[in-house]
Coordinates of C-alpha atoms in Angstrom, one line a residue:
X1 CA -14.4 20.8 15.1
X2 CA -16.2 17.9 16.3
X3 CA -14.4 17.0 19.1
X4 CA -13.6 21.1 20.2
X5 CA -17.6 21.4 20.0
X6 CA -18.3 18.4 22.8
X7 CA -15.4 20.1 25.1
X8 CA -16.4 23.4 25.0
X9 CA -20.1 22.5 25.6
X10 CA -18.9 20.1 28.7
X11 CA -16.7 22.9 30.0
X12 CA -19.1 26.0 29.4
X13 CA -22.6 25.1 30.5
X14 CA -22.1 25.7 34.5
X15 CA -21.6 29.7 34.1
X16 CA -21.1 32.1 36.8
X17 CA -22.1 35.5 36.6
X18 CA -21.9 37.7 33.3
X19 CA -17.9 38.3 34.0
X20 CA -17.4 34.7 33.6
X21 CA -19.3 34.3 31.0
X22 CA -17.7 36.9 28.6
X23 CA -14.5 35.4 29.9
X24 CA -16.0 31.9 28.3
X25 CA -16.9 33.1 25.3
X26 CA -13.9 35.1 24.4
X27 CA -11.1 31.8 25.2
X28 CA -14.5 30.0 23.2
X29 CA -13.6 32.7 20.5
X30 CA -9.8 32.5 20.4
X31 CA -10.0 28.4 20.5
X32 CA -12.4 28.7 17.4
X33 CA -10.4 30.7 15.9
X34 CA -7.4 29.3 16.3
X35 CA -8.5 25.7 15.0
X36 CA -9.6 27.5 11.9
X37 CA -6.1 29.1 11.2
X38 CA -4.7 25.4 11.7
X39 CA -6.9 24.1 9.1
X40 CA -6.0 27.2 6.7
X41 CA -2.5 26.5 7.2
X42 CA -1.7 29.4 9.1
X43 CA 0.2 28.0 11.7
X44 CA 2.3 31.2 12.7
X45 CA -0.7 33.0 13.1
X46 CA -2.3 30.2 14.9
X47 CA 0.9 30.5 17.7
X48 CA 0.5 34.3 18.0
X49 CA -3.0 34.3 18.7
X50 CA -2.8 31.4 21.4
X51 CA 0.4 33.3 23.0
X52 CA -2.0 36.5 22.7
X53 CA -4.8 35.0 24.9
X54 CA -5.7 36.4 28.0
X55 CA -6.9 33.4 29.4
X56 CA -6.8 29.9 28.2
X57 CA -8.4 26.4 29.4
X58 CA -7.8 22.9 28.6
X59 CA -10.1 22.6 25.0
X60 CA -7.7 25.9 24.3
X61 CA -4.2 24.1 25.1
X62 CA -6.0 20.6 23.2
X63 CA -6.7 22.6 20.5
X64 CA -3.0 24.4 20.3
X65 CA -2.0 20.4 20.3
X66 CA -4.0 19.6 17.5
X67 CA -2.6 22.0 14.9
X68 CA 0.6 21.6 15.8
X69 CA 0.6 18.4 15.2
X70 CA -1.6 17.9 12.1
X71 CA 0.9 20.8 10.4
X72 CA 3.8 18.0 11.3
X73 CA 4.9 20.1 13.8
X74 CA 6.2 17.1 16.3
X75 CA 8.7 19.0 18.6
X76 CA 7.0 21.7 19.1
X77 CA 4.0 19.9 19.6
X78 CA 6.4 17.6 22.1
X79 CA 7.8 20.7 24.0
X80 CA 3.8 21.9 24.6
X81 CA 3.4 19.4 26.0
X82 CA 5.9 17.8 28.0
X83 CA 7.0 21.1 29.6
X84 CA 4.3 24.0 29.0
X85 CA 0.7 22.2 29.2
X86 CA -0.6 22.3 33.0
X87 CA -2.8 19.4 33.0
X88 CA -4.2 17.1 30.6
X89 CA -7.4 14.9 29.8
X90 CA -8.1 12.2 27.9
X91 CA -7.8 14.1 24.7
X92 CA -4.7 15.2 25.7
X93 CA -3.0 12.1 25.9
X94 CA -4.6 10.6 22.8
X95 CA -3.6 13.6 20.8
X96 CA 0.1 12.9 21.7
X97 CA 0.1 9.2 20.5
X98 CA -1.4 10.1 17.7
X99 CA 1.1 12.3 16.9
X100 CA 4.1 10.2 17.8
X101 CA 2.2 7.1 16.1
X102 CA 2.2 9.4 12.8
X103 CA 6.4 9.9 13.1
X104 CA 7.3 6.7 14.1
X105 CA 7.9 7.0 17.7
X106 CA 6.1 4.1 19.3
X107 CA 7.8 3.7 22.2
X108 CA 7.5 7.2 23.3
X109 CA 3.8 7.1 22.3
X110 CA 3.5 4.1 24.6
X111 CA 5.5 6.0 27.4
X112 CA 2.9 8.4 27.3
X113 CA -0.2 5.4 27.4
X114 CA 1.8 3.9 30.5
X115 CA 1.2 7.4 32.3
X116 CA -1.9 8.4 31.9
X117 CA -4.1 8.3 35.7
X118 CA -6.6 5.3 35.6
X119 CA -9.2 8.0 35.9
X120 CA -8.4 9.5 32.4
X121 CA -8.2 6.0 30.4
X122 CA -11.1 5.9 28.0
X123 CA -11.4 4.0 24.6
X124 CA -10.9 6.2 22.4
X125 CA -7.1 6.6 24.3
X126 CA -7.3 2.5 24.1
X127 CA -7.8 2.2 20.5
X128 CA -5.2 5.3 19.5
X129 CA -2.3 3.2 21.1
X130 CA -3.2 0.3 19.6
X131 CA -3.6 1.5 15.7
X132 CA -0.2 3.2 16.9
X133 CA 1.4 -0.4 16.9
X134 CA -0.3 -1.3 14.0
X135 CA 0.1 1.5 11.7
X136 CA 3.8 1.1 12.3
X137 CA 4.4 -2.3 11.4
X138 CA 4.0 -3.5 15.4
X139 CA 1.0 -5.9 14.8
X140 CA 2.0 -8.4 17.4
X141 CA 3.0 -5.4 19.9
X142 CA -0.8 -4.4 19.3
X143 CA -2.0 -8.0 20.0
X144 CA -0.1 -8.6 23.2
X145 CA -1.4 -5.0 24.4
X146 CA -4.8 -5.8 23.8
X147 CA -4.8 -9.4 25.2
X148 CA -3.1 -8.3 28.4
X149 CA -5.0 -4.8 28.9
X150 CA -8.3 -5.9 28.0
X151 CA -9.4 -7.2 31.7
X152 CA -8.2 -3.8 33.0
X153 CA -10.1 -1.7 30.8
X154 CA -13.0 -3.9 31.3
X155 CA -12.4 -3.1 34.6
X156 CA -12.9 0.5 34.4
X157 CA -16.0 0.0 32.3
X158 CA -14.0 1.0 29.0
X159 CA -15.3 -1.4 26.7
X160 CA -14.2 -1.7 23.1
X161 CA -15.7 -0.1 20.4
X162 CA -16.1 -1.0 16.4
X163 CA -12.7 0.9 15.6
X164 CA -10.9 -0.4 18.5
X165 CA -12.1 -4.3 16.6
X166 CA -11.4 -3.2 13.3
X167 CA -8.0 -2.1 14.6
X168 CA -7.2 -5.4 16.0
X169 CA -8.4 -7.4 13.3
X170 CA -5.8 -5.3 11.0
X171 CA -3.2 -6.5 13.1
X172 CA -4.5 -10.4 13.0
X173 CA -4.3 -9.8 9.1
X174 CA -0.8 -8.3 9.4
X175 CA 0.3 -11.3 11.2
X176 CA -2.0 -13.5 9.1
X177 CA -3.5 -15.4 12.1
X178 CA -7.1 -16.6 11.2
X179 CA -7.3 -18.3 14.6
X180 CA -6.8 -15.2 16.5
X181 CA -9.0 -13.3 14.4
X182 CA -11.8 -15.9 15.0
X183 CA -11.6 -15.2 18.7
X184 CA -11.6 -11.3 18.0
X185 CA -15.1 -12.1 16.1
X186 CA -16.4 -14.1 18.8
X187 CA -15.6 -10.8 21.3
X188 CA -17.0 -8.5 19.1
X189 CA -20.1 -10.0 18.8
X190 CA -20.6 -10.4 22.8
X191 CA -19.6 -7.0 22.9
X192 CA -21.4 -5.4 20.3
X193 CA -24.4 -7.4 21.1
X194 CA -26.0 -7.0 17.2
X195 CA -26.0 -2.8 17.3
X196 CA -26.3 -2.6 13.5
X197 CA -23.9 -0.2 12.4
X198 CA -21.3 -0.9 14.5
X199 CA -21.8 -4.7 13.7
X200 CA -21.6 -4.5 10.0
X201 CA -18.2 -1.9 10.6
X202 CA -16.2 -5.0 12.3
X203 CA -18.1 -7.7 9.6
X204 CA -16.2 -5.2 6.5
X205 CA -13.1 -6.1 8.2
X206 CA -13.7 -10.0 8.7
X207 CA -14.6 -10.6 5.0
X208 CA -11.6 -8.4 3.9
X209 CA -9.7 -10.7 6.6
X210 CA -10.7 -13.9 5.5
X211 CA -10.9 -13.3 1.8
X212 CA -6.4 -12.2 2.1
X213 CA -6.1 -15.2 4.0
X214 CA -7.5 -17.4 1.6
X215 CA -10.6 -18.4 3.3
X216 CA -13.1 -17.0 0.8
X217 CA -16.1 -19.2 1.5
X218 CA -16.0 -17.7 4.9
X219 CA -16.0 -14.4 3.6
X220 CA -18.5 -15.4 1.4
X221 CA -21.2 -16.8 4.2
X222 CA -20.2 -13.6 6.7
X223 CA -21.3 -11.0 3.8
X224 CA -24.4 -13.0 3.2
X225 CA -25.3 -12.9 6.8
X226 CA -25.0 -9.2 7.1
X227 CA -28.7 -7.6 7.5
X228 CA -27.9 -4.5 6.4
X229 CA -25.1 -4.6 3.7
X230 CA -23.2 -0.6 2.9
X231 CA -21.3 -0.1 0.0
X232 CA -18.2 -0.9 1.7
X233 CA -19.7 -4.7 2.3
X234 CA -20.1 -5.3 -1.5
X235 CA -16.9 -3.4 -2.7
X236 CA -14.9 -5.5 0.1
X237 CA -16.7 -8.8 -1.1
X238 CA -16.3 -8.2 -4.7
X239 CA -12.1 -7.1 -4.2
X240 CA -12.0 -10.2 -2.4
X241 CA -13.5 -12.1 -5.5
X242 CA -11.0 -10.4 -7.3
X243 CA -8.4 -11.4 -5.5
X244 CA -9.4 -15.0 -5.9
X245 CA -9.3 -14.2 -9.8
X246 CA -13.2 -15.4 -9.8
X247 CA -13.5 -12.8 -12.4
X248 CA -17.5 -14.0 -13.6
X249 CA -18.3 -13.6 -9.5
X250 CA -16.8 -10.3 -9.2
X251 CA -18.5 -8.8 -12.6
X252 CA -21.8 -10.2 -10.9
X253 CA -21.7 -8.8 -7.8
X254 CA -20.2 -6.0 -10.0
X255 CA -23.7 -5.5 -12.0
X256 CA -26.1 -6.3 -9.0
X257 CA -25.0 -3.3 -7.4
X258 CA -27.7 -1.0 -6.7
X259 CA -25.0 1.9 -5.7
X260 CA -21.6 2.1 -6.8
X261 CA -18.6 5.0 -6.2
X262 CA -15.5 5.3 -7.6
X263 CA -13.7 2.4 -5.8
X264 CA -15.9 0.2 -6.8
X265 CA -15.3 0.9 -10.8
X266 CA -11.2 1.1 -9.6
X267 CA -11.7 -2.9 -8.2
X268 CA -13.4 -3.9 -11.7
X269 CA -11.3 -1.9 -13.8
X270 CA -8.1 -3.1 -12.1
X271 CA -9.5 -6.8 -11.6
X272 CA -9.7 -6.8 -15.7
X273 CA -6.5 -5.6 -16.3
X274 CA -4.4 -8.1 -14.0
X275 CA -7.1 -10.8 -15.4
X276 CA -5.5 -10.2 -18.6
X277 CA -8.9 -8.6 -19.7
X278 CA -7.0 -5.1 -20.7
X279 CA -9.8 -4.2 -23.0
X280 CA -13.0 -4.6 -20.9
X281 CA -10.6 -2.6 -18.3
X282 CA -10.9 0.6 -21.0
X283 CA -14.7 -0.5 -21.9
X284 CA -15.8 0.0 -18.1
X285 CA -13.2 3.3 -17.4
X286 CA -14.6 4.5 -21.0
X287 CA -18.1 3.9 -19.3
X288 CA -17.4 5.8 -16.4
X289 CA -16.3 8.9 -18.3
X290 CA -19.6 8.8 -19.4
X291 CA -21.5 8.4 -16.3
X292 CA -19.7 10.9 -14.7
X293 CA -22.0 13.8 -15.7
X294 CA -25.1 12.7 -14.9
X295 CA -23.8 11.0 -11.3
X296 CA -21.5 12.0 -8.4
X297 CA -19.1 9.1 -9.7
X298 CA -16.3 10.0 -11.3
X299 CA -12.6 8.6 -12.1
X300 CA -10.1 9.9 -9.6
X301 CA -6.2 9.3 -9.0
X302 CA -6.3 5.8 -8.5
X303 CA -8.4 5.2 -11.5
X304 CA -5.9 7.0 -14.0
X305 CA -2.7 5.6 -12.1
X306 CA -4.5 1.7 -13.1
X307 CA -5.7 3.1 -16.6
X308 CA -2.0 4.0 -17.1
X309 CA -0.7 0.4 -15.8
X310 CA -2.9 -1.3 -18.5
X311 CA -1.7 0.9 -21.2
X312 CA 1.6 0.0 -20.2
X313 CA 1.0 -3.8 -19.8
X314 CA -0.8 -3.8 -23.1
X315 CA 1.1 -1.1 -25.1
X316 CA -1.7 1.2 -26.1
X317 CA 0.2 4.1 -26.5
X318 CA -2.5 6.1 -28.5
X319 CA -5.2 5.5 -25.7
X320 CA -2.1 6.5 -23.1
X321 CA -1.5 10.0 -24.8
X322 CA -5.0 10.6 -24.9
X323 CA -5.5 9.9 -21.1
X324 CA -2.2 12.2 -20.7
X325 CA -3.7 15.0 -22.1
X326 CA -7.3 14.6 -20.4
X327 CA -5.6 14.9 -17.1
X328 CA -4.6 18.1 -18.0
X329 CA -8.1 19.1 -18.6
X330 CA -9.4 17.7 -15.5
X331 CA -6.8 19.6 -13.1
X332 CA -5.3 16.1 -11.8
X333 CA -1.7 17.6 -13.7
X334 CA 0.6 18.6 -12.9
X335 CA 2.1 17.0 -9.5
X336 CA 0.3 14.5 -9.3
X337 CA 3.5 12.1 -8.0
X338 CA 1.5 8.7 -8.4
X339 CA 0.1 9.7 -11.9
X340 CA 3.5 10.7 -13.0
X341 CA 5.0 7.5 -12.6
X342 CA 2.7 5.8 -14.3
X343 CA 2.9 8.0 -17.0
X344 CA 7.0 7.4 -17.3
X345 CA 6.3 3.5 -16.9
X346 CA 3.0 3.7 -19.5
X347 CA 6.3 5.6 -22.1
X348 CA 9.1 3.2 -21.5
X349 CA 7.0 0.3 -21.8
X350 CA 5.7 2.5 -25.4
X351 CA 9.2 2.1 -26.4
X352 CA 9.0 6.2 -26.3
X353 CA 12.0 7.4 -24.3
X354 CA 12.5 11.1 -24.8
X355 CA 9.2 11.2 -23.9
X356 CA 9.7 9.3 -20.8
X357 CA 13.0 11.3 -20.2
X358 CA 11.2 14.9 -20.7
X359 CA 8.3 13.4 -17.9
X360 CA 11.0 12.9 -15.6
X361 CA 12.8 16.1 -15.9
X362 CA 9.7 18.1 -15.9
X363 CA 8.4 16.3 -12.3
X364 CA 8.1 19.1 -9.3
X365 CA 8.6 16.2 -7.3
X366 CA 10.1 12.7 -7.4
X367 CA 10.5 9.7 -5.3
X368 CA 12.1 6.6 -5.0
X369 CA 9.7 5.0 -7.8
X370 CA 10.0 7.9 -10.5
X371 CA 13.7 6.9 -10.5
X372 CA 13.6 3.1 -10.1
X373 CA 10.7 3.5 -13.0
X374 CA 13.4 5.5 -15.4
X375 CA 16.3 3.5 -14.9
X376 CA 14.0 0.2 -15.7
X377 CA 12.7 2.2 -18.9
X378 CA 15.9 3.5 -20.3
X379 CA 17.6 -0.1 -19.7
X380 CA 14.3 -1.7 -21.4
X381 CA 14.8 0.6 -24.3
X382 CA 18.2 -0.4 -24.9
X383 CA 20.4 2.4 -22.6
X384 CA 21.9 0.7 -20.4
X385 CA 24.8 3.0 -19.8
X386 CA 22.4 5.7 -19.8
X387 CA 20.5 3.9 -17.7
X388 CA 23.7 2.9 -15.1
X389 CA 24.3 7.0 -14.9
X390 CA 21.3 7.8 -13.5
X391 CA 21.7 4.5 -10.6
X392 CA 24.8 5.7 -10.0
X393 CA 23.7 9.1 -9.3
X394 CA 20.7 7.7 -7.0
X395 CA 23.1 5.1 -5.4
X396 CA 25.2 8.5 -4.4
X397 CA 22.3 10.7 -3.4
X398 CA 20.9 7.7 -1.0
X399 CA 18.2 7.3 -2.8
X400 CA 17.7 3.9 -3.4
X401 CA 15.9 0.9 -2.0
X402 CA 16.2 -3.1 -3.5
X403 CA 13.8 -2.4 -6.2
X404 CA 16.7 0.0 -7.6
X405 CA 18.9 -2.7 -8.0
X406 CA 16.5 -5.1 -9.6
X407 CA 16.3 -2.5 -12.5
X408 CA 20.1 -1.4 -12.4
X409 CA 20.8 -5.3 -12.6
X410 CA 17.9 -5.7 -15.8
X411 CA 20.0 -2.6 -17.5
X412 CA 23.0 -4.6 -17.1
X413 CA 21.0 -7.5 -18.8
X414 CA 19.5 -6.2 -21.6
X415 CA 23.1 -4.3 -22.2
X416 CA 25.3 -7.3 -21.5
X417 CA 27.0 -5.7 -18.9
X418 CA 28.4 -9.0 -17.1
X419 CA 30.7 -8.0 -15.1
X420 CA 29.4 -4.3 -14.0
X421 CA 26.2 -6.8 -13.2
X422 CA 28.6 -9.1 -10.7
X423 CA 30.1 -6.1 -9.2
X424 CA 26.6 -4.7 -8.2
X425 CA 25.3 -7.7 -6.7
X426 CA 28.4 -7.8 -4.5
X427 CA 28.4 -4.5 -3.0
X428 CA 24.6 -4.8 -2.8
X429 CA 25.3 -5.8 0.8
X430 CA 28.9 -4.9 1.8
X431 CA 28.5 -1.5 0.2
X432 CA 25.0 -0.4 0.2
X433 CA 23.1 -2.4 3.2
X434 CA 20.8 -4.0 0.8
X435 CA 20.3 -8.3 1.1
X436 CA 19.7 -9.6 -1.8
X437 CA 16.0 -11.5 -2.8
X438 CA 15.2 -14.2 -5.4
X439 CA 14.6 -11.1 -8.2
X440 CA 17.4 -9.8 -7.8
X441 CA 19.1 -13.3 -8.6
X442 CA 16.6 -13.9 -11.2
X443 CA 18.1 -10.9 -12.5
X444 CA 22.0 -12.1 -12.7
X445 CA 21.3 -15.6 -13.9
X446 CA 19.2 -14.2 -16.7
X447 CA 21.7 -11.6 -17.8
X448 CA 24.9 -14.4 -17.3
X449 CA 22.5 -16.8 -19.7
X450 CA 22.1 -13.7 -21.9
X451 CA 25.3 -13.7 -22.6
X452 CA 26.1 -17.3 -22.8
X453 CA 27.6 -18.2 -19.7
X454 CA 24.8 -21.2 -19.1
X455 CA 27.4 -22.8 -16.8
X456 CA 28.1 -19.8 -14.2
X457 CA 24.1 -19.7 -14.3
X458 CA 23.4 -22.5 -13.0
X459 CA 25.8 -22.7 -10.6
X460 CA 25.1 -19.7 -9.2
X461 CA 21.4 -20.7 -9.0
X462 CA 22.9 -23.8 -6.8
X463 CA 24.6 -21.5 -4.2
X464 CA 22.5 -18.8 -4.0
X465 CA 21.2 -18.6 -0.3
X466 CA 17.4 -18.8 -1.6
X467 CA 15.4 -21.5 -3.2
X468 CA 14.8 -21.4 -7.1
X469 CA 11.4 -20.1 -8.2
X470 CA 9.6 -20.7 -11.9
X471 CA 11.0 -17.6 -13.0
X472 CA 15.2 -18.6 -12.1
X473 CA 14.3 -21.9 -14.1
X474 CA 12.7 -20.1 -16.9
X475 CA 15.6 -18.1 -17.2
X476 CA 17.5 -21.3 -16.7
X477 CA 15.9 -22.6 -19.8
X478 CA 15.8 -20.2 -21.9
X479 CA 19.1 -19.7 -22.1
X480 CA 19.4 -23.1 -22.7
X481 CA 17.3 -23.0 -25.9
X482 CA 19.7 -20.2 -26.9
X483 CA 22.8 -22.2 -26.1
X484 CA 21.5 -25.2 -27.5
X485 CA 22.2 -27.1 -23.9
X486 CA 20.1 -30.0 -23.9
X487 CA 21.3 -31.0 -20.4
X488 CA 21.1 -28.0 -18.9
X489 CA 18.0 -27.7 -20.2
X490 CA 16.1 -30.6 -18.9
X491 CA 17.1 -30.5 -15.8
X492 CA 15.4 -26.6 -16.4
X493 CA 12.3 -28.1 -17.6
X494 CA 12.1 -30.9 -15.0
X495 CA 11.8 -28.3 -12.2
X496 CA 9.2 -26.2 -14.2
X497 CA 6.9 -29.5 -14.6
X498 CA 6.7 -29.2 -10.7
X499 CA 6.5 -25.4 -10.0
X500 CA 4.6 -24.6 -13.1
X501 CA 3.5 -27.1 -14.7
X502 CA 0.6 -26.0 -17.2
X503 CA 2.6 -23.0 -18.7
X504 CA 3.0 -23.3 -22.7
X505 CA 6.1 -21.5 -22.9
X506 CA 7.8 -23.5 -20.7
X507 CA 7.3 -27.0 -22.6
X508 CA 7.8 -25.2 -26.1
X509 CA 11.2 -24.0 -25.1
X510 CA 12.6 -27.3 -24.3
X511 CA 10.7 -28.9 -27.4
X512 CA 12.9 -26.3 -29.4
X513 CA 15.8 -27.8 -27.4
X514 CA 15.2 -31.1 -28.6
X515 CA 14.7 -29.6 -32.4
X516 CA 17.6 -27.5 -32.1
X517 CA 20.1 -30.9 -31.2
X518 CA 18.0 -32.9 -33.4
X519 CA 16.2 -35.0 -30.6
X520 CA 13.2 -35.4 -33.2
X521 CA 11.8 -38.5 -30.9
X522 CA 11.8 -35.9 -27.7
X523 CA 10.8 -33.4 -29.5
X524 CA 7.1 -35.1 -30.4
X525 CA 6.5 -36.5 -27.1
X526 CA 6.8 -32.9 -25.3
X527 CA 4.5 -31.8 -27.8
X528 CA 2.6 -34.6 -27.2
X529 CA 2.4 -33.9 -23.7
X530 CA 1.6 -30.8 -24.2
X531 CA -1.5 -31.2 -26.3
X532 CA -2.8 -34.3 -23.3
X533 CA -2.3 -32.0 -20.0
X534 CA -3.1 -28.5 -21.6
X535 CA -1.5 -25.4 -21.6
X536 CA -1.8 -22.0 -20.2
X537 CA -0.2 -19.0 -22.0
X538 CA 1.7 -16.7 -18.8
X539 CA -0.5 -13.2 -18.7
X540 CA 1.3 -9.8 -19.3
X541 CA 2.6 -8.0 -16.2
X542 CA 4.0 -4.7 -15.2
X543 CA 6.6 -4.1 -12.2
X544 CA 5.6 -1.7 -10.0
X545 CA 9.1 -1.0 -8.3
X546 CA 7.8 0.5 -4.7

C-alpha cells in the first residue's frame, strides 16, 4: 500500500473542479479496493471490479499488475501488459521484472529493462534487474550489468542505493570474488558518503561476505567499526563465528547481546548441534520455551526443523516425541512441509519406521526431500527392497534429483544389493540425466566392500572420473579391516594420513588390520603414532538430502 499511497498522492494533488475530483476519488476508491481484494486472495473479484471501472489511470492499471502477479498469475499479468496497458512508468516496468525474475524468465525480464525510455530509468528499476540475475543463479550476468551500466545511470543522476549494494555484493559472494567485492565497498562508501542507516545496511552484507569467504578477521574489524551496530550486525557476526566453528566467540557475542530474536537463538542452537554440543543445543531451545512468555521471542519453524536435526543426529527419541506433540499444541502442525521432514528423518534415524512410514502417508504435501528422507530411513532400518519400491516409484513419477540416488544406492548397501546397486549407477546418466558426484561413488565402493568385493572397490575408486575424498578411503579401509586386506589397506591408510590425518578411527582401523594378520610390530607403532600426533574422534552428522 506503500507504494499505491505515493502515486495516488503524485497523481491527485492538481484537481480540477468538483467533477474531477469525485472522478479522483472514485478510480482512488476502486484502486484501494482492488489492492485489498489481492491481498485477501480474491483475485476473481479483484478482475471484475477493475473491468467494472468507469475510469481508470496508471496507479489503477500498476495496481491490477501487482495482484496479478503476486497471486502467480504470470500470463495474465504478461497479456496486461504487453497488449492492454496504454502506457507505463517506472513502476510499471519494475513490476514486470519482478514478476518474470520470480518465474525464471530473465531474459524476457531484461527485454523489458532494454526498453524502458531513458526518461523512465530510476533505481529502484536498476536494482530490480539486477537481483533478477542474481536471484536466479546469473551472478556474473548481474556483475557485467552493473559494471557496464553504472556510467549511464550515473549519467541520468540515478545513483545507487543500499539495496542496489547489497544486491551486488550477493552476487560477488555467489561468484566468491573478494576482490570485486572490495571495489563494491570502496563505491559504496563514496556513494553513501557515511548516511548511517544505509551505511550499516551494505556493512551486514560485507561481514556476511567476508566471514563465507574465509576472511574472518576482516569481518571481524568491519563489525567493530560500525557506529551504530542493529541486531542484524551481531547475528551476521556471531553466524560468521559459527561458521568458523569458534564456538567460545560465538557463545560470547551470544551472551553480550543486549537484544536478541528468534534467529539469533536458531544460530546458537544450530552452531551447538553441528559443534557436536547436542545438549547445550536442547539447554538454550529449553531456555527459549521459557522466555517465550515474558518476551516477544519465541521458537518458530526453523527452530523446531534444527531441534528435530539434533534429535536425529543424537538419537533422542523421547525429547523428539515430546517436540512432536508440542507442535501440535502450538498450531505449527499439520503442513508444515519442512517440519515434516525432519520429523520422518528425526524417526528413521530413532530406528522407528512405522512411525516414520505413517508420517509420510499422513503429509498433505510432499516434496522431493520427504521422499529422498523415506527411502534413506527405510534402507537405514534394514528395507531395502521396501526401500527400492518407493525409488522406483519416484524414478517413474519424475520425481527425483541426485540426492535420490545417493539413498537408493545406501539401500542397496545396507541390503547387499550388488548388482541392482551397479545397474543404478549406470543408468544414472544414460537413463535418468543425472552425472554422477563423489557420494554417489562413495556409495558403490562402500556397498561392493560391504560385500567383500575389496578388489572391484578399489579399482573402481581408480577410474572413477573424480578424485578420492577421506570418506572413498575410509570406505576403502574399512572394508579392508573386514577383509583382512593388509595391502589394500595401507595403501587406504596412507591417503587418510594426508587428507585426514588427525581422525582416531582412521589409525585404529588399520591397527586392527595389522592385529587381524598378526603384524603385532605394526600394530604398536600405529598406536604409537597415534598416542604422539593425537587424535580427533569424527562428530555425528545428519544428511540433509535437498
Amino acid at each position: 500500500m506503500d507504494v499505491l499511497e505515493d502515486e495516488t498522492t503524485t497523481d491527485f494533488l492538481d484537481l480540477l473542479g468538483e467533477e474531477g475530483l469525485l472522478q479522483k476519488r472514485v478510480i482512488i476508491s476502486y484502486t484501494k479496493k482492488i489492492m485489498e481484494l489481492g491481498k485477501a486472495g480474491e483475485l476473481k473479484k479483484a478482475v471484475k471490479l477493475f473491468e467494472e471501472m468507469p475510469q481508470r489511470n496508471q496507479v489503477s492499471w500498476n495496481a491490477m499488475l501487482t495482484v496479478l502477479i503476486e497471486s502467480n498469475q504470470l500470463d495474465k499479468a504478461r497479456r496486461l501488459f504487453y497488449q492492454e496497458m496504454p502506457e507505463f512508468n517506472p513502476r510499471s516496468y519494475t513490476l514486470m521484472i519482478t514478476g518474470l525474475s520470480r518465474f525464471g524468465f530473465v531474459d524476457e525480464a531484461r527485454k523489458v529493462f532494454d526498453s524502458v525510455p531513458i526518461k523512465e530509468k530510476n533505481v529502484v528499476l536498476w536494482t530490480a534487474m539486477l537481483s533478477c540475475y542474481t536471484h536466479n543463479g546469473n551472478p556474473i550476468l548481474g556483475l557485467k550489468l552493473f559494471a557496464r551500466s553504472y556510467s549511464h545511470f550515473s549519467e541520468l543522476l540515478v545513483i545507487p542505493n543500499a539495496h542496489t549494494f547489497t544486491i551486488v555484493l550477493k552476487a560477488c559472494l555467489d561468484v566468491r570474488s573478494l576482490v570485486t567485492a572490495m571495489q563494491i565497498h570502496g563505491l559504496a562508501i563514496k556513494v553513501l558518503d557515511g548516511r548511517s542507516k544505509d551505511s550499516v545496511f551494505v556493512k551486514n552484507s560485507l561481514i556476511d561476505l567476508h566471514a563465507k569467504l574465509g576472511n574472518l578477521s576482516d569481518a571481524e574489524k568491519i563489525f567493530s567499526g560500525i557506529k551504530w551496530k542493529d541486531l542484524s550486525s551481531w547475528n551476521i557476526m556471531m553466524d560468521g563465528y559459527m561458521r568458523h566453528m569458534l564456538i567460545d566467540k560465538a557463545h560470547g557475542m551470544f551472551k553480550a547481546m543486549g537484544e536478541k530474536d528468534t534467529l539469533s537463538y536458531n544460530i546458537m542452537i544450530s552452531g551447538f548441534a553441528e559443534s557436536g554440543f547436542g545438549v547445550d543445543a536442547l539447554e538454550l531451545f529449553l531456555r527459549l520455551l521459557k522466555l517465550q512468555s515474558s518476551v516477544k521471542v519465541k521458537p518458530n519453524s526453523s527452530t523446531y526443523t534444527i531441534v528435530l536435526s539434533v534429535c536425529a543426529t543424537f538419537t533422542m527419541l523421547r525429547f523428539g516425541v515430546q517436540i512432536h506433540a508440542s507442535l501440535f499444541k502450538c498450531g505449527i502442525l499439520p503442513g508444515n512441509i519442512y517440519i515434516d521432514n525432519s520429523l520422518i528423518n528425526m524417526y528413521a534415524r530413532c530406528g522407528c519406521i512405522e512411525e516414520t512410514e505413517q508420517l509420510f502417508n499422513d503429509m498433505p504435501k510432499r516434496d522431493v526431500v520427504s521422499w529422498n528422507t523415506l527411502i534413506v530411513g527405510l534402507g537405514q532400518n534394514g528395507c531395502a527392497r521396501k526401500a527400492l519400491e518407493v525409488a522406483e516409484e519416484v524414478l517413474k513419477l519424475g520425481f527425483y534429483n541426485g540426492s535420490t540416488f545417493v539413498g537408493l544406492l545406501t539401500s542397496c548397501s545396507h541390503g547387499g544389493l550388488v548388482d541392482k546397486g551397479m545397474k543404478y549407477l549406470t543408468s544414472m546418466t544414460s537413463k535418468y540425466g543425472i552425472q554422477p558426484s563423489i557420494d554417489h561413488y562413495n556409495c558403490v565402493i562402500d556397498m561392493l566392500g560391504r560385500a567383500g568385493r575389496l578388489t572391484e572397490a578399489y579399482d573402481l575408486l581408480w577410474k572413477m572420473p573424480l578424485a578420492p575424498n577421506a570418506v572413498t578411503w575410509a570406505a576403502i579401509l574399512s572394508a579392508s579391516v573386514v577383509h583382512s586386506n593388509k595391502e589394500i589397506g595401507e595403501i587406504a591408510a596412507h591417503e587418510l594420513r594426508v587428507l585426514d590425518p588427525f581422525n582416531a578411527a582412521n589409525h585404529m582401523m588399520l591397527a586392527k588390520v595389522y592385529g587381524g594378520t598378526g603384524q603385532m610390530e605394526k600394530l604398536w607403532q600405529t598406536l604409537g603414532l597415534m598416542s604422539k600426533i593425537g587424535s580427533k574422534k569424527g562428530r555425528g552428522c545428519s544428511w540433509i538430502l535437498e
